[in-house]
Tab-separated table of C-alpha atoms in Angstrom:
chain	number	residue	atom	x	y	z
N	24	MET	CA	78.207	-37.737	205.795
N	25	PRO	CA	74.523	-38.799	205.562
N	26	SER	CA	72.819	-37.686	202.359
N	27	SER	CA	69.920	-36.174	204.342
N	28	SER	CA	72.257	-33.669	206.037
N	29	LEU	CA	73.921	-32.585	202.783
N	30	PRO	CA	71.156	-30.209	201.596
N	31	LYS	CA	71.015	-28.481	204.986
N	32	MET	CA	74.750	-27.925	205.020
N	33	VAL	CA	74.691	-26.580	201.462
N	34	ILE	CA	71.963	-24.086	202.375
N	35	GLU	CA	73.738	-22.976	205.526
N	36	ASN	CA	76.929	-22.399	203.565
N	37	GLN	CA	75.030	-20.239	201.116
N	38	LEU	CA	73.485	-18.167	203.892
N	39	LYS	CA	76.862	-17.595	205.528
N	40	LEU	CA	78.460	-16.718	202.214
N	41	ASN	CA	75.832	-14.046	201.555
N	42	LYS	CA	75.774	-12.903	205.207
N	43	VAL	CA	72.034	-13.462	205.523
N	44	ARG	CA	70.571	-13.299	209.016
N	45	LYS	CA	66.825	-13.468	208.408
N	46	ASN	CA	64.942	-16.006	206.312
N	47	SER	CA	62.807	-13.214	204.902
N	48	ASP	CA	65.938	-11.652	203.402
N	49	VAL	CA	66.664	-14.675	201.230
N	50	ILE	CA	65.682	-13.763	197.671
N	51	GLU	CA	67.937	-16.169	195.757
N	52	LEU	CA	69.681	-19.455	196.412
N	53	TYR	CA	72.371	-21.101	194.299
N	54	LEU	CA	72.326	-24.858	194.929
N	55	ALA	CA	73.675	-26.040	191.571
N	56	LYS	CA	76.356	-28.738	191.190
N	57	GLU	CA	76.001	-29.966	194.763
N	58	GLU	CA	75.252	-33.650	194.017
N	59	LEU	CA	71.744	-33.237	195.438
N	60	THR	CA	69.356	-36.170	194.942
N	61	GLU	CA	66.281	-34.303	196.193
N	62	VAL	CA	65.080	-30.744	196.576
N	63	PRO	CA	65.757	-29.528	200.137
N	64	ASP	CA	63.025	-28.026	202.287
N	65	LEU	CA	62.895	-24.332	201.410
N	66	SER	CA	59.537	-23.493	202.995
N	67	ARG	CA	61.103	-21.003	205.448
N	68	PHE	CA	62.213	-18.767	202.593
N	69	LYS	CA	58.865	-17.155	201.765
N	70	GLN	CA	60.366	-14.388	199.593
N	71	LEU	CA	62.551	-16.643	197.464
N	72	ASN	CA	62.486	-15.415	193.833
N	73	TYR	CA	65.435	-17.119	192.150
N	74	LEU	CA	66.485	-20.732	192.650
N	75	TRP	CA	69.276	-22.694	190.953
N	76	LEU	CA	69.077	-26.480	191.304
N	77	ASN	CA	70.645	-27.408	187.983
N	78	HIS	CA	73.374	-30.024	187.421
N	79	ASN	CA	72.368	-32.273	190.298
N	80	LYS	CA	70.829	-35.754	190.494
N	81	ILE	CA	67.303	-34.760	191.464
N	82	LYS	CA	64.590	-37.295	190.563
N	83	LYS	CA	61.573	-35.785	192.319
N	84	ILE	CA	60.388	-32.346	193.413
N	85	ASN	CA	58.402	-32.324	196.629
N	86	SER	CA	59.686	-29.373	198.660
N	87	LEU	CA	58.585	-26.225	196.819
N	88	LYS	CA	54.972	-26.085	197.961
N	89	MET	CA	55.467	-22.915	200.029
N	90	ASN	CA	57.654	-20.960	197.615
N	91	TYR	CA	54.884	-19.112	195.766
N	92	CYS	CA	57.070	-16.108	194.963
N	93	LEU	CA	59.481	-17.973	192.698
N	94	LYS	CA	60.066	-16.140	189.419
N	95	GLU	CA	62.984	-18.102	187.999
N	96	LEU	CA	63.603	-21.813	188.508
N	97	TYR	CA	66.578	-23.671	187.029
N	98	LEU	CA	66.216	-27.467	187.041
N	99	GLN	CA	68.126	-28.436	183.913
N	100	ASN	CA	70.557	-31.355	183.866
N	101	ASN	CA	68.857	-33.504	186.470
N	102	MET	CA	67.065	-36.875	186.435
N	103	LEU	CA	63.424	-35.746	186.486
N	104	THR	CA	60.866	-37.974	184.757
N	105	ASP	CA	57.560	-36.673	186.130
N	106	LEU	CA	56.305	-33.284	187.387
N	107	THR	CA	52.712	-34.128	188.279
N	108	GLY	CA	51.512	-31.973	191.179
N	109	THR	CA	54.886	-30.366	191.849
N	110	LEU	CA	54.945	-26.991	190.055
N	111	LYS	CA	51.377	-25.958	189.181
N	112	HIS	CA	51.126	-23.721	192.268
N	113	LEU	CA	54.114	-21.599	191.179
N	114	THR	CA	51.972	-19.172	189.194
N	115	SER	CA	54.535	-16.348	189.374
N	116	LEU	CA	57.197	-18.208	187.398
N	117	GLN	CA	58.592	-16.300	184.443
N	118	ILE	CA	61.595	-18.458	183.512
N	119	LEU	CA	61.632	-22.257	183.797
N	120	MET	CA	64.560	-24.399	182.692
N	121	LEU	CA	63.942	-28.143	182.453
N	122	HIS	CA	66.119	-29.249	179.553
N	123	ASN	CA	68.350	-32.317	179.739
N	124	ASN	CA	66.052	-34.390	181.932
N	125	GLY	CA	63.985	-37.537	181.353
N	126	LEU	CA	60.514	-35.976	181.143
N	127	ILE	CA	57.853	-37.990	179.308
N	128	LYS	CA	54.083	-37.611	178.708
N	129	LEU	CA	53.848	-34.205	177.053
N	130	GLU	CA	50.222	-33.550	178.031
N	131	LYS	CA	50.837	-34.054	181.741
N	132	VAL	CA	53.955	-31.907	181.765
N	133	VAL	CA	52.292	-29.016	179.910
N	134	ALA	CA	49.228	-29.244	182.159
N	135	GLU	CA	51.536	-28.451	185.073
N	136	PHE	CA	52.336	-25.054	183.511
N	137	LYS	CA	48.894	-23.856	182.388
N	138	LYS	CA	48.359	-21.518	185.357
N	139	MET	CA	51.727	-19.820	184.878
N	140	ARG	CA	50.351	-16.768	183.062
N	141	TRP	CA	53.606	-14.794	183.402
N	142	MET	CA	55.985	-17.414	182.044
N	143	HIS	CA	57.782	-16.127	178.946
N	144	THR	CA	60.816	-18.448	178.748
N	145	LEU	CA	60.655	-22.244	178.783
N	146	ASN	CA	63.266	-24.890	177.957
N	147	LEU	CA	62.257	-28.531	177.474
N	148	PHE	CA	64.697	-29.704	174.836
N	149	ASN	CA	66.618	-32.961	175.286
N	150	ASN	CA	63.657	-34.609	177.009
N	151	PRO	CA	61.878	-37.682	175.575
N	152	LEU	CA	58.628	-35.733	175.261
N	153	THR	CA	60.146	-33.471	172.599
N	154	GLN	CA	60.096	-36.439	170.197
N	155	ASP	CA	56.347	-36.006	169.875
N	156	LYS	CA	55.430	-35.085	166.290
N	157	ASP	CA	53.547	-31.897	167.214
N	158	TYR	CA	55.520	-31.090	170.360
N	159	ARG	CA	56.326	-27.444	169.583
N	160	LEU	CA	52.866	-26.544	168.251
N	161	TYR	CA	51.236	-28.239	171.237
N	162	VAL	CA	53.274	-26.195	173.719
N	163	ILE	CA	52.701	-22.954	171.785
N	164	TYR	CA	48.929	-23.451	171.744
N	165	HIS	CA	48.496	-24.427	175.400
N	166	LEU	CA	51.021	-21.920	176.823
N	167	PRO	CA	50.263	-18.666	174.951
N	168	SER	CA	52.363	-16.484	177.285
N	169	VAL	CA	55.620	-18.236	176.319
N	170	GLN	CA	57.727	-16.164	173.914
N	171	LEU	CA	61.026	-18.059	173.978
N	172	LEU	CA	60.753	-21.844	173.679
N	173	ASP	CA	63.860	-24.013	173.594
N	174	ARG	CA	66.079	-20.998	172.843
N	175	GLN	CA	63.995	-20.008	169.820
N	176	TYR	CA	61.545	-17.116	169.685
N	177	ILE	CA	58.016	-18.135	168.751
N	178	LEU	CA	56.931	-16.697	165.391
N	179	GLN	CA	53.443	-15.516	164.562
N	180	SER	CA	53.326	-18.108	161.788
N	181	GLU	CA	53.898	-20.800	164.414
N	182	ARG	CA	51.064	-19.448	166.551
N	183	ASP	CA	48.750	-19.500	163.518
N	184	ALA	CA	49.808	-23.050	162.719
N	185	ALA	CA	49.156	-24.111	166.315
N	186	LEU	CA	45.763	-22.434	166.237
N	187	GLY	CA	44.949	-24.183	162.981
N	188	SER	CA	45.975	-27.578	164.343
N	189	TYR	CA	44.294	-27.477	167.737
N	190	ARG	CA	41.431	-25.057	167.190
N	191	GLN	CA	40.351	-25.408	163.576
N	192	ASP	CA	36.913	-23.877	164.072
N	193	GLN	CA	38.290	-20.602	165.441
N	194	MET	CA	40.934	-20.443	162.736
N	195	ARG	CA	38.268	-20.934	160.060
N	196	ILE	CA	36.231	-18.055	161.509
N	197	ARG	CA	39.275	-15.777	161.526
N	198	GLN	CA	39.956	-16.601	157.891
N	199	SER	CA	36.351	-16.023	156.827
N	200	LEU	CA	36.185	-12.621	158.539
N	201	ALA	CA	39.437	-11.370	157.032
N	202	PHE	CA	38.899	-8.586	154.506
N	203	GLY	CA	39.377	-9.653	150.913
N	204	GLN	CA	40.290	-13.235	151.829
N	205	ARG	CA	38.561	-16.293	150.413
N	206	VAL	CA	37.148	-18.911	152.722
N	207	GLN	CA	39.177	-22.103	152.785
N	208	THR	CA	36.616	-24.726	153.666
N	209	HIS	CA	35.087	-27.870	152.315
N	210	LEU	CA	31.745	-28.044	150.592
N	211	LEU	CA	28.908	-28.026	153.057
N	212	LYS	CA	26.017	-30.445	152.816
N	213	GLN	CA	22.614	-29.270	153.952
N	214	THR	CA	19.714	-31.619	154.485
N	215	VAL	CA	16.427	-30.255	153.133
N	216	PRO	CA	13.421	-32.348	154.142
N	217	LYS	CA	10.328	-32.383	151.944
N	218	LYS	CA	6.911	-31.426	153.235
N	219	SER	CA	5.730	-34.989	152.794
N	220	ASP	CA	8.463	-36.209	155.159
N	221	ILE	CA	6.703	-34.466	158.035
N	222	TYR	CA	3.931	-37.005	157.875
N	223	THR	CA	6.050	-40.105	157.401
N	224	GLY	CA	6.071	-40.686	161.139
N	225	TRP	CA	2.387	-41.614	161.277
N	226	MET	CA	1.858	-42.586	157.638
N	227	THR	CA	4.135	-45.617	157.968
N	228	SER	CA	1.512	-47.269	160.207
N	229	ILE	CA	-1.282	-46.845	157.637
N	230	PRO	CA	-1.698	-49.870	155.309
N	231	HIS	CA	-1.726	-49.212	151.568
N	232	GLN	CA	-3.192	-51.168	148.724
N	233	LYS	CA	0.254	-52.374	147.700
N	234	GLY	CA	1.746	-52.614	151.149
N	235	ILE	CA	2.922	-50.309	153.876
N	236	LEU	CA	4.278	-46.862	153.100
N	237	LYS	CA	7.992	-46.468	153.847
N	238	PRO	CA	9.660	-43.189	154.799
N	239	LYS	CA	11.509	-41.545	151.969
N	240	LYS	CA	15.204	-40.817	152.236
N	241	LYS	CA	16.122	-37.206	152.792
N	242	GLU	CA	17.790	-35.526	149.880
N	243	THR	CA	21.030	-33.643	150.294
N	244	VAL	CA	21.759	-30.420	148.493
N	245	GLU	CA	25.386	-29.465	147.964
N	246	THR	CA	26.277	-25.840	148.449
N	247	SER	CA	28.987	-24.657	146.098
N	248	LYS	CA	32.148	-22.929	147.280
N	249	ASP	CA	31.201	-19.657	145.536
N	250	GLU	CA	27.875	-19.560	147.374
N	251	ILE	CA	29.642	-20.008	150.687
N	252	VAL	CA	32.042	-17.160	149.915
N	253	ASP	CA	29.125	-14.939	148.865
N	254	ARG	CA	27.307	-15.618	152.150
N	255	VAL	CA	30.359	-14.813	154.207
N	256	ARG	CA	30.946	-11.567	152.327
N	257	ARG	CA	27.355	-10.467	152.856
N	258	LYS	CA	27.692	-11.152	156.572
N	259	THR	CA	30.922	-9.163	156.850
N	260	ILE	CA	29.526	-5.972	155.278
N	261	MET	CA	29.410	-3.077	157.792
N	262	GLU	CA	27.471	0.159	157.383
N	263	PHE	CA	27.919	3.384	159.344
N	264	SER	CA	25.364	6.192	159.138
N	265	THR	CA	26.183	9.713	160.258
N	266	LEU	CA	24.210	12.944	160.174
N	267	ASP	CA	25.808	15.951	158.487
N	268	TRP	CA	25.306	18.476	161.312
N	269	ARG	CA	26.689	21.307	159.196
N	270	LYS	CA	23.463	21.265	157.195
N	271	VAL	CA	21.193	21.378	160.252
N	272	PRO	CA	19.875	24.969	160.814
N	273	ASN	CA	20.471	26.496	164.216
N	274	THR	CA	17.863	28.285	166.326
N	275	GLN	CA	18.537	31.713	164.810
N	276	GLN	CA	18.275	30.418	161.242
N	277	LYS	CA	14.975	28.725	162.058
N	278	ARG	CA	13.598	31.923	163.633
N	279	LEU	CA	14.616	34.094	160.668
N	280	GLY	CA	13.411	31.485	158.211
N	281	ASP	CA	16.635	31.424	156.208
N	282	GLU	CA	15.689	30.023	152.810
N	283	HIS	CA	19.315	29.456	151.759
N	284	THR	CA	19.791	26.748	154.404
N	285	GLU	CA	20.357	23.398	152.716
N	286	PRO	CA	18.338	20.446	154.003
N	287	SER	CA	20.234	18.076	156.321
N	288	ARG	CA	21.064	14.602	155.105
N	289	ILE	CA	22.331	11.304	156.465
N	290	ILE	CA	25.629	9.991	155.083
N	291	THR	CA	25.921	6.177	154.958
N	292	THR	CA	29.332	4.543	154.578
N	293	THR	CA	29.565	0.877	153.620
N	294	LEU	CA	32.690	-1.176	154.381
N	295	ARG	CA	33.388	-4.659	153.106
């Protein structure tokens, strides 16, 4: 039997087994363990939500361009090495299984998933790309919707570590704005030019008795760690002012001239 006719026969057998008459009624297809070498054309099944293609010999994916409604896709235990341009349009995917393949180039593979905002479960273990030193943190940072990665739930500590590794500036801001927390940062160096340096641009062309004036080097002033912490704390102080309306006289009290009415005052609350 020609290999090209095998996928069609497998699909037809599945349709007969499930007694499906219309293509629009096909919500799931189980095509696992069928010795498939390629993904069959499934474009006629517009409402397909669940697809099993695991435990085959698939090397490329080129027939899922019209299956936008896919929510779960099982491609583990195949021979895939590259996914470029094959899955990025499947933005409704929630579960994606790709373990036990030959996927390489972590950045390209993860880029294929970035538009999958609903994906919460992803398996990539037993692929060459998982040997990357920062593999797990890289995936956690670039795919924030994923909750279960390689059969392990993502911890908040892992998300913080990923944020610290790939977005150090934002992590530093979060730490500095935390109440009662010291700023973990290096000493900052600020360049303070002297007034005389303003004129060095044109003074260098004026001859002097002993030669030509040369621009002076700018001095650097080191800011200590305590000064940095003090600045951050001053910036994070919040004040709320409220008027004590109980002390404000009403119209009747004003008309009668009640002398026992206490003057109104503004209450200011300061939070650090």
